[in-house]
PDB file of C-alpha atoms in Angstrom:
ATOM      1  CA  MET A  10       0.000   0.000   0.000  1.00  0.00           C
ATOM      2  CA  LYS A  11       1.691   3.155  -1.219  1.00  0.00           C
ATOM      3  CA  LYS A  12       0.204   6.155   0.552  1.00  0.00           C
ATOM      4  CA  VAL A  13       1.549   9.523   1.696  1.00  0.00           C
ATOM      5  CA  VAL A  14      -0.334  11.355   4.455  1.00  0.00           C
ATOM      6  CA  THR A  15       0.632  14.899   5.373  1.00  0.00           C
ATOM      7  CA  LEU A  16      -0.904  16.835   8.250  1.00  0.00           C
ATOM      8  CA  LYS A  17      -0.465  20.404   7.203  1.00  0.00           C
ATOM      9  CA  LYS A  18      -1.020  23.540   9.190  1.00  0.00           C
ATOM     10  CA  ASP A  19      -3.765  24.222  11.658  1.00  0.00           C
ATOM     11  CA  LEU A  20      -7.124  25.346  10.364  1.00  0.00           C
ATOM     12  CA  SER A  21      -7.021  28.537  12.391  1.00  0.00           C
ATOM     13  CA  PRO A  22      -4.432  31.279  12.778  1.00  0.00           C
ATOM     14  CA  ILE A  23      -3.168  32.138  16.244  1.00  0.00           C
ATOM     15  CA  TRP A  24      -5.526  35.078  16.781  1.00  0.00           C
ATOM     16  CA  VAL A  25      -8.539  32.797  16.211  1.00  0.00           C
ATOM     17  CA  LYS A  26      -7.065  30.307  18.690  1.00  0.00           C
ATOM     18  CA  ILE A  27      -6.806  33.095  21.237  1.00  0.00           C
ATOM     19  CA  ILE A  28     -10.516  33.828  20.734  1.00  0.00           C
ATOM     20  CA  GLY A  29     -11.243  30.130  21.309  1.00  0.00           C
ATOM     21  CA  LEU A  30      -9.229  30.264  24.528  1.00  0.00           C
ATOM     22  CA  LEU A  31     -11.154  33.346  25.656  1.00  0.00           C
ATOM     23  CA  ILE A  32     -14.458  31.537  25.003  1.00  0.00           C
ATOM     24  CA  PHE A  33     -13.301  28.649  27.167  1.00  0.00           C
ATOM     25  CA  LEU A  34     -12.062  30.940  29.948  1.00  0.00           C
ATOM     26  CA  ALA A  35     -15.296  32.955  29.922  1.00  0.00           C
ATOM     27  CA  THR A  36     -17.308  29.750  30.290  1.00  0.00           C
ATOM     28  CA  LEU A  37     -15.046  28.584  33.085  1.00  0.00           C
ATOM     29  CA  TYR A  38     -15.558  31.914  34.885  1.00  0.00           C
ATOM     30  CA  LYS A  39     -19.353  31.637  34.494  1.00  0.00           C
ATOM     31  CA  VAL A  40     -19.340  28.106  35.926  1.00  0.00           C
ATOM     32  CA  VAL A  41     -17.067  28.961  38.859  1.00  0.00           C
ATOM     33  CA  SER A  42     -19.042  32.079  39.743  1.00  0.00           C
ATOM     34  CA  LEU A  43     -22.362  30.184  39.299  1.00  0.00           C
ATOM     35  CA  THR A  44     -23.703  32.850  36.912  1.00  0.00           C
ATOM     36  CA  PHE A  45     -24.148  30.606  33.870  1.00  0.00           C
ATOM     37  CA  PHE A  46     -27.912  30.334  34.410  1.00  0.00           C
ATOM     38  CA  ASP A  47     -28.650  33.632  32.618  1.00  0.00           C
ATOM     39  CA  VAL A  48     -27.956  31.972  29.238  1.00  0.00           C
ATOM     40  CA  GLY A  49     -29.035  28.476  28.242  1.00  0.00           C
ATOM     41  CA  LEU A  50     -26.636  25.592  28.807  1.00  0.00           C
ATOM     42  CA  GLN A  51     -26.669  24.696  25.101  1.00  0.00           C
ATOM     43  CA  VAL A  52     -25.040  28.068  24.260  1.00  0.00           C
ATOM     44  CA  TYR A  53     -22.066  27.210  26.480  1.00  0.00           C
ATOM     45  CA  ILE A  54     -21.804  23.702  25.071  1.00  0.00           C
ATOM     46  CA  ILE A  55     -21.886  24.870  21.438  1.00  0.00           C
ATOM     47  CA  SER A  56     -19.462  27.762  21.968  1.00  0.00           C
ATOM     48  CA  ASN A  57     -16.961  25.517  23.772  1.00  0.00           C
ATOM     49  CA  LEU A  58     -17.289  22.856  21.091  1.00  0.00           C
ATOM     50  CA  ILE A  59     -16.425  25.502  18.498  1.00  0.00           C
ATOM     51  CA  ALA A  60     -13.456  26.605  20.639  1.00  0.00           C
ATOM     52  CA  VAL A  61     -12.135  23.035  20.814  1.00  0.00           C
ATOM     53  CA  VAL A  62     -12.576  22.524  17.049  1.00  0.00           C
ATOM     54  CA  ILE A  63     -10.550  25.700  16.509  1.00  0.00           C
ATOM     55  CA  TRP A  64      -7.698  24.166  18.521  1.00  0.00           C
ATOM     56  CA  VAL A  65      -7.659  20.610  17.143  1.00  0.00           C
ATOM     57  CA  GLY A  66      -8.602  21.026  13.466  1.00  0.00           C
ATOM     58  CA  ARG A  67      -5.887  20.330  10.874  1.00  0.00           C
ATOM     59  CA  LYS A  68      -5.611  20.390   7.093  1.00  0.00           C
ATOM     60  CA  ILE A  69      -4.694  17.010   5.610  1.00  0.00           C
ATOM     61  CA  VAL A  70      -3.496  15.730   2.220  1.00  0.00           C
ATOM     62  CA  VAL A  71      -3.449  12.032   1.315  1.00  0.00           C
ATOM     63  CA  VAL A  72      -1.750  10.844  -1.880  1.00  0.00           C
ATOM     64  CA  ASP A  73      -2.754   7.241  -2.632  1.00  0.00           C
ATOM     65  CA  MET A  74      -0.550   5.809  -5.374  1.00  0.00           C
ATOM     66  CA  ASP A  75      -2.431   2.483  -5.534  1.00  0.00           C
ATOM     67  CA  ARG A  76      -5.794   4.113  -6.265  1.00  0.00           C
ATOM     68  CA  GLN A  77      -4.221   6.982  -8.251  1.00  0.00           C
ATOM     69  CA  GLU A  78      -6.018   9.676  -6.254  1.00  0.00           C
ATOM     70  CA  ILE A  79      -5.266  12.680  -4.094  1.00  0.00           C
ATOM     71  CA  ARG A  80      -7.559  13.430  -1.167  1.00  0.00           C
ATOM     72  CA  GLU A  81      -7.463  16.865   0.433  1.00  0.00           C
ATOM     73  CA  GLY A  82      -9.510  18.149   3.346  1.00  0.00           C
ATOM     74  CA  PHE A  83      -9.788  18.459   7.132  1.00  0.00           C
ATOM     75  CA  TRP A  84      -9.059  16.326  10.198  1.00  0.00           C
ATOM     76  CA  ILE A  85     -11.195  17.193  13.235  1.00  0.00           C
ATOM     77  CA  PHE A  86     -11.420  14.946  16.332  1.00  0.00           C
ATOM     78  CA  GLY A  87     -10.215  11.937  14.327  1.00  0.00           C
ATOM     79  CA  ASN A  88     -12.916  12.451  11.684  1.00  0.00           C
ATOM     80  CA  VAL A  89     -11.646  13.082   8.184  1.00  0.00           C
ATOM     81  CA  TYR A  90     -13.533  15.129   5.564  1.00  0.00           C
ATOM     82  CA  LEU A  91     -11.812  14.825   2.175  1.00  0.00           C
ATOM     83  CA  ASP A  92     -12.309  15.857  -1.464  1.00  0.00           C
ATOM     84  CA  LYS A  93     -10.952  13.399  -4.058  1.00  0.00           C
ATOM     85  CA  TYR A  94      -8.974  14.125  -7.219  1.00  0.00           C
ATOM     86  CA  LYS A  95      -8.007  11.381  -9.674  1.00  0.00           C
ATOM     87  CA  PHE A  96      -4.669  11.546 -11.500  1.00  0.00           C
ATOM     88  CA  SER A  97      -2.904   9.424 -14.087  1.00  0.00           C
ATOM     89  CA  GLY A  98       0.619  10.324 -12.995  1.00  0.00           C
ATOM     90  CA  LEU A  99       2.737  12.767 -11.033  1.00  0.00           C
ATOM     91  CA  GLU A 100       4.848  15.293 -12.885  1.00  0.00           C
ATOM     92  CA  LYS A 101       6.897  16.929 -10.118  1.00  0.00           C
ATOM     93  CA  ILE A 102       7.065  18.501  -6.684  1.00  0.00           C
ATOM     94  CA  PHE A 103       8.163  22.112  -6.567  1.00  0.00           C
ATOM     95  CA  ILE A 104       8.993  24.506  -3.740  1.00  0.00           C
ATOM     96  CA  ASN A 105       8.060  28.196  -3.889  1.00  0.00           C
ATOM     97  CA  ARG A 106       8.964  30.989  -1.500  1.00  0.00           C
ATOM     98  CA  VAL A 107       6.045  33.076  -0.225  1.00  0.00           C
ATOM     99  CA  ASN A 108       6.574  36.590   1.079  1.00  0.00           C
ATOM    100  CA  ASP A 109       3.841  37.860   3.373  1.00  0.00           C
ATOM    101  CA  VAL A 110       3.467  41.331   4.859  1.00  0.00           C
ATOM    102  CA  GLN A 111       1.389  42.228   7.906  1.00  0.00           C
ATOM    103  CA  THR A 112       0.655  45.917   8.378  1.00  0.00           C
ATOM    104  CA  PHE A 113      -0.277  47.352  11.764  1.00  0.00           C
ATOM    105  CA  ARG A 114      -1.626  50.901  11.598  1.00  0.00           C
ATOM    106  CA  GLN A 115      -1.697  53.407  14.413  1.00  0.00           C
ATOM    107  CA  LEU A 116      -2.725  57.040  14.341  1.00  0.00           C
ATOM    108  CA  THR A 117       0.733  58.419  13.651  1.00  0.00           C
ATOM    109  CA  ARG A 118       2.563  55.539  11.985  1.00  0.00           C
ATOM    110  CA  SER A 119       2.310  52.059  10.546  1.00  0.00           C
ATOM    111  CA  ILE A 120       4.498  49.014  11.088  1.00  0.00           C
ATOM    112  CA  ASP A 121       5.137  46.370   8.420  1.00  0.00           C
ATOM    113  CA  ILE A 122       6.201  42.891   9.499  1.00  0.00           C
ATOM    114  CA  HIS A 123       7.587  40.714   6.722  1.00  0.00           C
ATOM    115  CA  HIS A 124       7.271  36.924   6.883  1.00  0.00           C
ATOM    116  CA  LYS A 125       8.971  34.448   4.562  1.00  0.00           C
ATOM    117  CA  TYR A 126       7.917  30.809   4.309  1.00  0.00           C
ATOM    118  CA  TYR A 127       8.069  28.002   1.782  1.00  0.00           C
ATOM    119  CA  LYS A 128       5.274  25.995   0.155  1.00  0.00           C
ATOM    120  CA  ALA A 129       5.663  22.674  -1.637  1.00  0.00           C
ATOM    121  CA  PHE A 130       3.218  21.838  -4.427  1.00  0.00           C
ATOM    122  CA  LEU A 131       2.542  18.512  -6.105  1.00  0.00           C
ATOM    123  CA  LYS A 132       1.798  18.805  -9.826  1.00  0.00           C
ATOM    124  CA  THR A 133      -0.033  16.016 -11.624  1.00  0.00           C
ATOM    125  CA  VAL A 134       0.213  15.149 -15.318  1.00  0.00           C
ATOM    126  CA  GLU A 135      -3.251  16.691 -15.800  1.00  0.00           C
ATOM    127  CA  GLY A 136      -1.913  20.048 -14.538  1.00  0.00           C
ATOM    128  CA  GLU A 137      -3.624  19.994 -11.103  1.00  0.00           C
ATOM    129  CA  LYS A 138      -1.505  21.624  -8.380  1.00  0.00           C
ATOM    130  CA  ILE A 139      -2.032  20.572  -4.752  1.00  0.00           C
ATOM    131  CA  CYS A 140      -0.283  22.239  -1.815  1.00  0.00           C
ATOM    132  CA  LEU A 141       1.538  19.288  -0.247  1.00  0.00           C
ATOM    133  CA  ASP A 142       3.313  20.942   2.700  1.00  0.00           C
ATOM    134  CA  GLU A 143       4.619  24.270   3.991  1.00  0.00           C
ATOM    135  CA  ASP A 144       7.155  25.451   6.528  1.00  0.00           C
ATOM    136  CA  ALA A 145       9.149  28.523   7.523  1.00  0.00           C
ATOM    137  CA  ASP A 146      12.358  26.427   7.543  1.00  0.00           C
ATOM    138  CA  LYS A 147      13.310  25.348   4.035  1.00  0.00           C
ATOM    139  CA  ASP A 148      15.652  22.560   5.182  1.00  0.00           C
ATOM    140  CA  LYS A 149      12.937  20.896   7.297  1.00  0.00           C
ATOM    141  CA  LEU A 150      10.524  21.118   4.371  1.00  0.00           C
ATOM    142  CA  ILE A 151      13.034  19.537   1.995  1.00  0.00           C
ATOM    143  CA  ALA A 152      13.711  16.710   4.470  1.00  0.00           C
ATOM    144  CA  ARG A 153       9.974  15.933   4.714  1.00  0.00           C
ATOM    145  CA  LEU A 154       9.592  16.105   0.924  1.00  0.00           C
ATOM    146  CA  LYS A 155      12.427  13.623   0.438  1.00  0.00           C
ATOM    147  CA  ALA A 156      10.678  11.258   2.855  1.00  0.00           C
ATOM    148  CA  TYR A 157       7.416  11.649   0.882  1.00  0.00           C
ATOM    149  CA  ASN A 158       9.302  11.129  -2.371  1.00  0.00           C
ATOM    150  CA  ILE A 159      10.237   7.566  -1.379  1.00  0.00           C
ATOM    151  CA  VAL A 160       6.609   6.676  -2.103  1.00  0.00           C
ATOM    152  CA  LEU A 161       5.807   9.310  -4.749  1.00  0.00           C
ATOM    153  CA  GLU A 162       8.929   8.640  -6.867  1.00  0.00           C
ATOM    154  CA  THR A 163       9.004  11.961  -8.702  1.00  0.00           C
ATOM    155  CA  VAL A 164      11.447  14.858  -9.053  1.00  0.00           C
ATOM    156  CA  ILE A 165      11.698  17.760  -6.609  1.00  0.00           C
ATOM    157  CA  PHE A 166      12.487  21.269  -7.827  1.00  0.00           C
ATOM    158  CA  ASP A 167      13.438  24.220  -5.622  1.00  0.00           C
ATOM    159  CA  ASN A 168      12.059  27.368  -7.286  1.00  0.00           C
ATOM    160  CA  SER A 169      12.741  29.584  -4.264  1.00  0.00           C
ATOM    161  CA  SER A 170      16.219  30.619  -5.365  1.00  0.00           C
ATOM    162  CA  THR A 171      17.130  32.601  -8.482  1.00  0.00           C
ATOM    163  CA  GLU A 172      17.691  29.470 -10.568  1.00  0.00           C
ATOM    164  CA  PRO A 173      15.423  26.407 -10.207  1.00  0.00           C
ATOM    165  CA  ILE A 174      17.418  23.532  -8.689  1.00  0.00           C
ATOM    166  CA  GLN A 175      16.556  19.853  -9.024  1.00  0.00           C
ATOM    167  CA  LEU A 176      16.907  18.186  -5.612  1.00  0.00           C
ATOM    168  CA  ALA A 177      15.871  14.595  -6.292  1.00  0.00           C
TER     169      ALA A 177
END
């Protein structure tokens, strides 16, 4: 059985996770202070369930070489929700550098924070591109891609430098 499973990033950014934590702490305060009777119990249960899903949800990609399909979706509480794509063959894996800018504005000035991270894409013969993995550390990403490539048996290109480099 030739299958590659990658658990990619979390579903939620850190600021959403902080909101989930605040929901949980607010519920805990209401329970400890015995003031949770003003709102129905189901509101607390649903809001805390959403907070937990925010913390445990992950993006997942499964490449099944035996069935010739790629499944992409979400992993939440051990339940997997996937979309399927059929392919006839794999063309290559390529790594791109992504530059991201966050701008914080105040009344008198603004601050730009620049982030650099790397994304690896799997390209099929049909031209479909699937984001396979991503990381801020290029060396860690390349090490994981080489482990995936034992099963995938394709070539890896690094497009993040000035000249594309073939790694495997």
